[in-house]
JSON list of C-alpha atoms in Angstrom, two decimals:
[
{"chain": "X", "resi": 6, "resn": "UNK", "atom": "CA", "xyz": [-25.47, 60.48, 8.68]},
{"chain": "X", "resi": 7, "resn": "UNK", "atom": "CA", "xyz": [-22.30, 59.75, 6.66]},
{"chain": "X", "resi": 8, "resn": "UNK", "atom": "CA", "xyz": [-19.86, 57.30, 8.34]},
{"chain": "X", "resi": 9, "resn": "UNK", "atom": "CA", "xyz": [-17.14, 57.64, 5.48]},
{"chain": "X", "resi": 10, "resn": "UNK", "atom": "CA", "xyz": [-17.45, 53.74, 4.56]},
{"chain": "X", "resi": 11, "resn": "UNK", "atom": "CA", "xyz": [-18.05, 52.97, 1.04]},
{"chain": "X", "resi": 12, "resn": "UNK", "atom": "CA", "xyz": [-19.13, 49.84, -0.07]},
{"chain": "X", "resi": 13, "resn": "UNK", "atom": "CA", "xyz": [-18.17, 47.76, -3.20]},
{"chain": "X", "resi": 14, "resn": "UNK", "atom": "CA", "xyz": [-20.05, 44.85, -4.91]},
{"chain": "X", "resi": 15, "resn": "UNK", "atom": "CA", "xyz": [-17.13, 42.85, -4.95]},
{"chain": "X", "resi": 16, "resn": "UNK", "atom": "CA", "xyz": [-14.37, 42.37, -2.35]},
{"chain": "X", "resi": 17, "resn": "UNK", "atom": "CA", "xyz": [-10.95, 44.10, -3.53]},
{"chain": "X", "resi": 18, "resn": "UNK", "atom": "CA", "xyz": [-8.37, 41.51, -4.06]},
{"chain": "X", "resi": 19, "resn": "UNK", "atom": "CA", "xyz": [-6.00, 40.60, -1.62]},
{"chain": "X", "resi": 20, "resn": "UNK", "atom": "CA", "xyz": [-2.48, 39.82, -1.68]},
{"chain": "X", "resi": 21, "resn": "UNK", "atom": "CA", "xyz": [-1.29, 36.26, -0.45]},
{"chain": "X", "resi": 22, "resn": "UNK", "atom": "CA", "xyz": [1.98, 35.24, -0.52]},
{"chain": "X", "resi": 23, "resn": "UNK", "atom": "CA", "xyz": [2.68, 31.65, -2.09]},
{"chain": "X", "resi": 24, "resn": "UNK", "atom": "CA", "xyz": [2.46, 29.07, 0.23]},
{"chain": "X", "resi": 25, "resn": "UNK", "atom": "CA", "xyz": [4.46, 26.18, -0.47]},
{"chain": "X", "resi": 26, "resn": "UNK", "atom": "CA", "xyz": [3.32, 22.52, 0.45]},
{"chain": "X", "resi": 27, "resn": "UNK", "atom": "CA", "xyz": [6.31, 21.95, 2.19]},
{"chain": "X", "resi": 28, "resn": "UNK", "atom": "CA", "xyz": [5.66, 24.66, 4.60]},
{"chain": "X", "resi": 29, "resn": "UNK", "atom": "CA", "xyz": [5.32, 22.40, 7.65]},
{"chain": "X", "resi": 30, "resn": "UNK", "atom": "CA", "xyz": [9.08, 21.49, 6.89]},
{"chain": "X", "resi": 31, "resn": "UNK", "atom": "CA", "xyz": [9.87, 25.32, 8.05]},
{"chain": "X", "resi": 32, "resn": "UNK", "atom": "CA", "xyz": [10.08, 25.52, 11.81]},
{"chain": "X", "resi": 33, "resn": "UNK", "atom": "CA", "xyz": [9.90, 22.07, 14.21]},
{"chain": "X", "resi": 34, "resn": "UNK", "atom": "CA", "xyz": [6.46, 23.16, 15.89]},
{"chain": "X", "resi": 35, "resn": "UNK", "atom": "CA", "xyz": [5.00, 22.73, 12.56]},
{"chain": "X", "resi": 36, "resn": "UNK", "atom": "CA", "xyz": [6.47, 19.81, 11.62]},
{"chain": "X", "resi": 37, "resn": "UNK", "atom": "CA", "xyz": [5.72, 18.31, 14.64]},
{"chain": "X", "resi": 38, "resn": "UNK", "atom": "CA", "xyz": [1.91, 18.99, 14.46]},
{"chain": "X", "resi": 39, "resn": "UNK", "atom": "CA", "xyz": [1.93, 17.86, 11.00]},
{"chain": "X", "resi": 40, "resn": "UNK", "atom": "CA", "xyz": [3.58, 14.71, 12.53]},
{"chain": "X", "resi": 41, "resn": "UNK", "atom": "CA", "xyz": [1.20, 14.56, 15.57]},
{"chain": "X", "resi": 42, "resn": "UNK", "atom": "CA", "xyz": [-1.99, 14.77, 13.01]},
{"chain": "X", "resi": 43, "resn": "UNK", "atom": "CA", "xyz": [-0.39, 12.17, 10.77]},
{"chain": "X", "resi": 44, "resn": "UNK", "atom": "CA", "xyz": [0.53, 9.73, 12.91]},
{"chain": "X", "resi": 45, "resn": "UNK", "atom": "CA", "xyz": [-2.93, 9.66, 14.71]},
{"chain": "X", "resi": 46, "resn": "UNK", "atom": "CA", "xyz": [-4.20, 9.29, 10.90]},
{"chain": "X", "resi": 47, "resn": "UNK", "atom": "CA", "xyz": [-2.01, 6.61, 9.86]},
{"chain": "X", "resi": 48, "resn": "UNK", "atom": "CA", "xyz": [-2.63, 4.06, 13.27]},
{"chain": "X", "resi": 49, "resn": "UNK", "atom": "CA", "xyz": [-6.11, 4.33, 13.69]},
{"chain": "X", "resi": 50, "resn": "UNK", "atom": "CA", "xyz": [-7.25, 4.34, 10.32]},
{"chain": "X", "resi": 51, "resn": "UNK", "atom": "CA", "xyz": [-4.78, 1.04, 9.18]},
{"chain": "X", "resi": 52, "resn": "UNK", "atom": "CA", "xyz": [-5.15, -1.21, 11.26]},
{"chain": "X", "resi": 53, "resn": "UNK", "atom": "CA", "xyz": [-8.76, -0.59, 12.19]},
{"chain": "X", "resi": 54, "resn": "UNK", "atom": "CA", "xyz": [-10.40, -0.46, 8.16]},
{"chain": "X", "resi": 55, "resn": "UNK", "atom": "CA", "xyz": [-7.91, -3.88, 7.73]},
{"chain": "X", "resi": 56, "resn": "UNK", "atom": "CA", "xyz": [-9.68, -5.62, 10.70]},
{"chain": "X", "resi": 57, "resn": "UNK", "atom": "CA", "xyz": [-13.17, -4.30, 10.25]},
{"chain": "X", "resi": 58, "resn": "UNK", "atom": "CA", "xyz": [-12.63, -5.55, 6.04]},
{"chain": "X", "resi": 59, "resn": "UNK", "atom": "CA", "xyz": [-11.16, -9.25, 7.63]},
{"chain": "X", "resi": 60, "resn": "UNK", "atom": "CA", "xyz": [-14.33, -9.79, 10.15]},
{"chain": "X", "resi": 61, "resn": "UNK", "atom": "CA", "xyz": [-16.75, -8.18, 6.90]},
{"chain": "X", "resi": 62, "resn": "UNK", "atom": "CA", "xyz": [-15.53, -11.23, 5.16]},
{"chain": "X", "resi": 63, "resn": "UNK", "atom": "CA", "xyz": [-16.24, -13.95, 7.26]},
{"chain": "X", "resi": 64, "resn": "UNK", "atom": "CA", "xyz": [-14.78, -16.08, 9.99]},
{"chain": "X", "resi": 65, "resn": "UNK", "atom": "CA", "xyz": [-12.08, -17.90, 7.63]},
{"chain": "X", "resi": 66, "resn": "UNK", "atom": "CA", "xyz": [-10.63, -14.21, 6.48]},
{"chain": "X", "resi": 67, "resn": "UNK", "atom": "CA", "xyz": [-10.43, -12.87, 10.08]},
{"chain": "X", "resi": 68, "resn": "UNK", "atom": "CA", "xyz": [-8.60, -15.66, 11.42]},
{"chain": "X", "resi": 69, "resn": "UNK", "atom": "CA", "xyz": [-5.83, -15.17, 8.51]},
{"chain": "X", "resi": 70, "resn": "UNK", "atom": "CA", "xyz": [-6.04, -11.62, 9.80]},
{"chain": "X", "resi": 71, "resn": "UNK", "atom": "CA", "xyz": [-5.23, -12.57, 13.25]},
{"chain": "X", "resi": 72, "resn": "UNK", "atom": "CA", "xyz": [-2.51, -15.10, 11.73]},
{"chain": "X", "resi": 73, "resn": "UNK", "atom": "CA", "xyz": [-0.73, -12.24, 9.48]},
{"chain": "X", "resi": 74, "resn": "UNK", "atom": "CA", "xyz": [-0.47, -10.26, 12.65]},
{"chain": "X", "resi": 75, "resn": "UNK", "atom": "CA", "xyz": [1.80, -12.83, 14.06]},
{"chain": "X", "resi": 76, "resn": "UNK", "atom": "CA", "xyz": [4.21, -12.15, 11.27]},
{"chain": "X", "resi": 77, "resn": "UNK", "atom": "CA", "xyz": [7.63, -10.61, 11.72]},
{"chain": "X", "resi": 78, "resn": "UNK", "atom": "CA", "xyz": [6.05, -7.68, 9.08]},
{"chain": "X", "resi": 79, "resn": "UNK", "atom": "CA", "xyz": [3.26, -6.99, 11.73]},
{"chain": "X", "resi": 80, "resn": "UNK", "atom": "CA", "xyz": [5.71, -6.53, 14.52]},
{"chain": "X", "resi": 81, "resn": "UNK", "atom": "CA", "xyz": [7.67, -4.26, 13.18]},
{"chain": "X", "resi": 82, "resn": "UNK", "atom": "CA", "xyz": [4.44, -2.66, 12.07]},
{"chain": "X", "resi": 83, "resn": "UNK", "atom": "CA", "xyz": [3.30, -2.87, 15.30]},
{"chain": "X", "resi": 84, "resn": "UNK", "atom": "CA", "xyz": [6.48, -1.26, 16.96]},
{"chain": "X", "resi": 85, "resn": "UNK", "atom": "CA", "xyz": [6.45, 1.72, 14.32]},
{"chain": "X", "resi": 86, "resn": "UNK", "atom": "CA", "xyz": [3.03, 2.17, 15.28]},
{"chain": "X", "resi": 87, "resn": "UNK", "atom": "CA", "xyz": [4.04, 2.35, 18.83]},
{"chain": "X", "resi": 88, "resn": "UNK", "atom": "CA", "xyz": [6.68, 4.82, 18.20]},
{"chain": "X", "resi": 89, "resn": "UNK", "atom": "CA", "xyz": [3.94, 7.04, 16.42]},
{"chain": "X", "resi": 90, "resn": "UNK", "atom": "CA", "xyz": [1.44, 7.04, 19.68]},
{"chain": "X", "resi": 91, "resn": "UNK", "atom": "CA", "xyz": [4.20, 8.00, 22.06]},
{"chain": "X", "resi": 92, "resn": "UNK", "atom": "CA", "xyz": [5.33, 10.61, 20.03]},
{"chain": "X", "resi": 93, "resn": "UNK", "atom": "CA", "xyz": [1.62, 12.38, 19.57]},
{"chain": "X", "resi": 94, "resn": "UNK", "atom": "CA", "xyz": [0.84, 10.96, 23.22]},
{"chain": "X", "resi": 95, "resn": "UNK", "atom": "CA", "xyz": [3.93, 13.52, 24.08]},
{"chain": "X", "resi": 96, "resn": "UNK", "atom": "CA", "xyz": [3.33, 15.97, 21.77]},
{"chain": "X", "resi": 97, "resn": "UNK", "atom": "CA", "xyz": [0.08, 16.17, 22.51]},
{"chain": "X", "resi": 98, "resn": "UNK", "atom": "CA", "xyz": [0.28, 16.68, 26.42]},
{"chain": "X", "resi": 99, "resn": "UNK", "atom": "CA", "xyz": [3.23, 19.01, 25.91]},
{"chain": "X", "resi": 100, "resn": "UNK", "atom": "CA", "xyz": [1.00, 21.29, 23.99]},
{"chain": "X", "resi": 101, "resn": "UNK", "atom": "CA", "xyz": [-1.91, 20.83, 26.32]},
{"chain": "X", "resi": 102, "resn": "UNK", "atom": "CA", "xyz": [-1.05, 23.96, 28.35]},
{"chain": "X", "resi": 103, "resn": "UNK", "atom": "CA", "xyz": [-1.30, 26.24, 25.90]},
{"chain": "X", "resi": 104, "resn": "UNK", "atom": "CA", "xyz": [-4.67, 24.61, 24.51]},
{"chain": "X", "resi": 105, "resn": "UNK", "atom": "CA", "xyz": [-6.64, 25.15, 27.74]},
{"chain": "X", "resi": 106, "resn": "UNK", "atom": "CA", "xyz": [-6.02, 27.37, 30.66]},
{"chain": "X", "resi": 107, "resn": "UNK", "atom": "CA", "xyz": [-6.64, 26.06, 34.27]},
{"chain": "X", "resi": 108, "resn": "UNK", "atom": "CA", "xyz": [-6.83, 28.76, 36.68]},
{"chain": "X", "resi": 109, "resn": "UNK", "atom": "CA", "xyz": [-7.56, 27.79, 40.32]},
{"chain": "X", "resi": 110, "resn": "UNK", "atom": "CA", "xyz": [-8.44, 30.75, 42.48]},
{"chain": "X", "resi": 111, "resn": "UNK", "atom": "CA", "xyz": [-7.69, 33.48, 39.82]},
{"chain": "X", "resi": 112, "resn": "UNK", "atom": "CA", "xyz": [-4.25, 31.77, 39.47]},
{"chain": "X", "resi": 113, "resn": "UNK", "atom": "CA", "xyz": [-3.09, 30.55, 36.33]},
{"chain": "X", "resi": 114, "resn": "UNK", "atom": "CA", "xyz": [-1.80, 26.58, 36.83]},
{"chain": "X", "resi": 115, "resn": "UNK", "atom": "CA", "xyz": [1.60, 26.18, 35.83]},
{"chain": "X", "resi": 116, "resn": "UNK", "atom": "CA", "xyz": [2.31, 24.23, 32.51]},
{"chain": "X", "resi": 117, "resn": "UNK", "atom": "CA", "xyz": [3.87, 21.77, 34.49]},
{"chain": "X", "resi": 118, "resn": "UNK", "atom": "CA", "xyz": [1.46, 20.72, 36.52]},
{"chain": "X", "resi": 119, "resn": "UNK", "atom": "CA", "xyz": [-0.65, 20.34, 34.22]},
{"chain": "X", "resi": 120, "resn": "UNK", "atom": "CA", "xyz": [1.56, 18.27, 31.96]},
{"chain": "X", "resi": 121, "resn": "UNK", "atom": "CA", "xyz": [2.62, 16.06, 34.91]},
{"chain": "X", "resi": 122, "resn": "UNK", "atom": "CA", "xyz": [-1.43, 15.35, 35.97]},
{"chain": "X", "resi": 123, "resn": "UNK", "atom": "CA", "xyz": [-1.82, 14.59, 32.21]},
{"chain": "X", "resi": 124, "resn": "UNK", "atom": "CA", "xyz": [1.35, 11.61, 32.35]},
{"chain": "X", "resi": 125, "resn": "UNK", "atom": "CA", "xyz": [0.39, 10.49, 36.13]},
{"chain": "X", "resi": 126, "resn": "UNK", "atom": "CA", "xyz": [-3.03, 9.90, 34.33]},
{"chain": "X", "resi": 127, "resn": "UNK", "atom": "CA", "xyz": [-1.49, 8.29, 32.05]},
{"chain": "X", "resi": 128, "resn": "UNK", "atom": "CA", "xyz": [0.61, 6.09, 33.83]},
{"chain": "X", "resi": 129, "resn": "UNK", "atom": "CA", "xyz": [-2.48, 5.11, 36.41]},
{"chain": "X", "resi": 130, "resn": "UNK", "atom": "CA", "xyz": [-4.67, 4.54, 33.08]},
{"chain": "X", "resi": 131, "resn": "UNK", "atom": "CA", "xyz": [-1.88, 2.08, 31.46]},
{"chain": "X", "resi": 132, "resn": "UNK", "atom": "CA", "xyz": [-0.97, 0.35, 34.26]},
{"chain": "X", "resi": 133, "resn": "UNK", "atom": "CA", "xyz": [-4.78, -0.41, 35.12]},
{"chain": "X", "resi": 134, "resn": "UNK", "atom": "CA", "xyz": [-5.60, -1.55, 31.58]},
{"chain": "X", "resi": 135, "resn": "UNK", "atom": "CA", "xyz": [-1.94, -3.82, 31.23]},
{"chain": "X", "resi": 136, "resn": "UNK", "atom": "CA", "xyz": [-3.16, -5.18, 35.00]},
{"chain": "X", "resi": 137, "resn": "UNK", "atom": "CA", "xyz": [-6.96, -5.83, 33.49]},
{"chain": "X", "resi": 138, "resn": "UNK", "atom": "CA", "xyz": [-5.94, -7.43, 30.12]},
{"chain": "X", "resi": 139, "resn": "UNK", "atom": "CA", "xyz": [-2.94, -9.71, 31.85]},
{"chain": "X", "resi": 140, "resn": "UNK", "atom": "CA", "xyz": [-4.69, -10.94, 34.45]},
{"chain": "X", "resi": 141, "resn": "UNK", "atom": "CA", "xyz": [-6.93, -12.55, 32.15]},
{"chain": "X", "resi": 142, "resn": "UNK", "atom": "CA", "xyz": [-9.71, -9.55, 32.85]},
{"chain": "X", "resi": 143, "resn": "UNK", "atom": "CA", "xyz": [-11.57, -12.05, 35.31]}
]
């Protein structure tokens, strides 16, 4: 039985167009989840290997950690930081539609509803956690 495929020991090349590392920069959906992955990267990893290396070194280095985060170059740190996890908080629940499907009796959910539940969650979430940690949490 003769199916007409023929084999080779080695894969034919293919052709692949040059990809340039600024490719992200071509259409705002990419550059946006560039952003998105970025900015997740950059305030979770800085902040957190900083503290963890101040409380490795002791009591004496974590409490000049604490103190440099009372400077006027931590704020603004701080606020940039912000910035970054609203904009892949919004990015992120904007694109949450298209990442998983709800259906509810054979009926596709509309993208809005489920980008509204995700920001009433996240409204109810913040609120609970800024009404925990300002009420002194006891």
């Amino acid at each position: 039985m003769d199916t007409g495929a023929h084999y080779t020991l080695y894969h034919p090349k293919w052709y692949r167009r040059p990809v340039s590392v600024w490719w992200w920069l071509e259409s705002w959906p990419y550059t946006q989840f560039v952003l998105r992955e970025l900015t997740s990267l950059a305030v979770a990893a800085l902040l957190t290997l900083a503290q963890a290396d101040a409380i490795r070194r002791g009591p004496e280095a974590y409490a000049r950690f604490l103190a440099r985060l009372a400077s006027p170059l931590f704020i603004v740190f701080d606020v940039i930081a912000f910035f970054f996890v609203l904009f892949h908080s919004f990015t992120w629940f904007n694109l949450t539609p298209k990442a998983m499907v709800v259906r509810v009796r054979g009926k596709r959910v509309r993208d809005s509803v489920i980008i509204g539940v995700n920001y009433v969650a996240w409204a109810v979430i913040s609120i609970t956690l800024a009404w925990i940690l300002l009420r002194g949490g006891g």
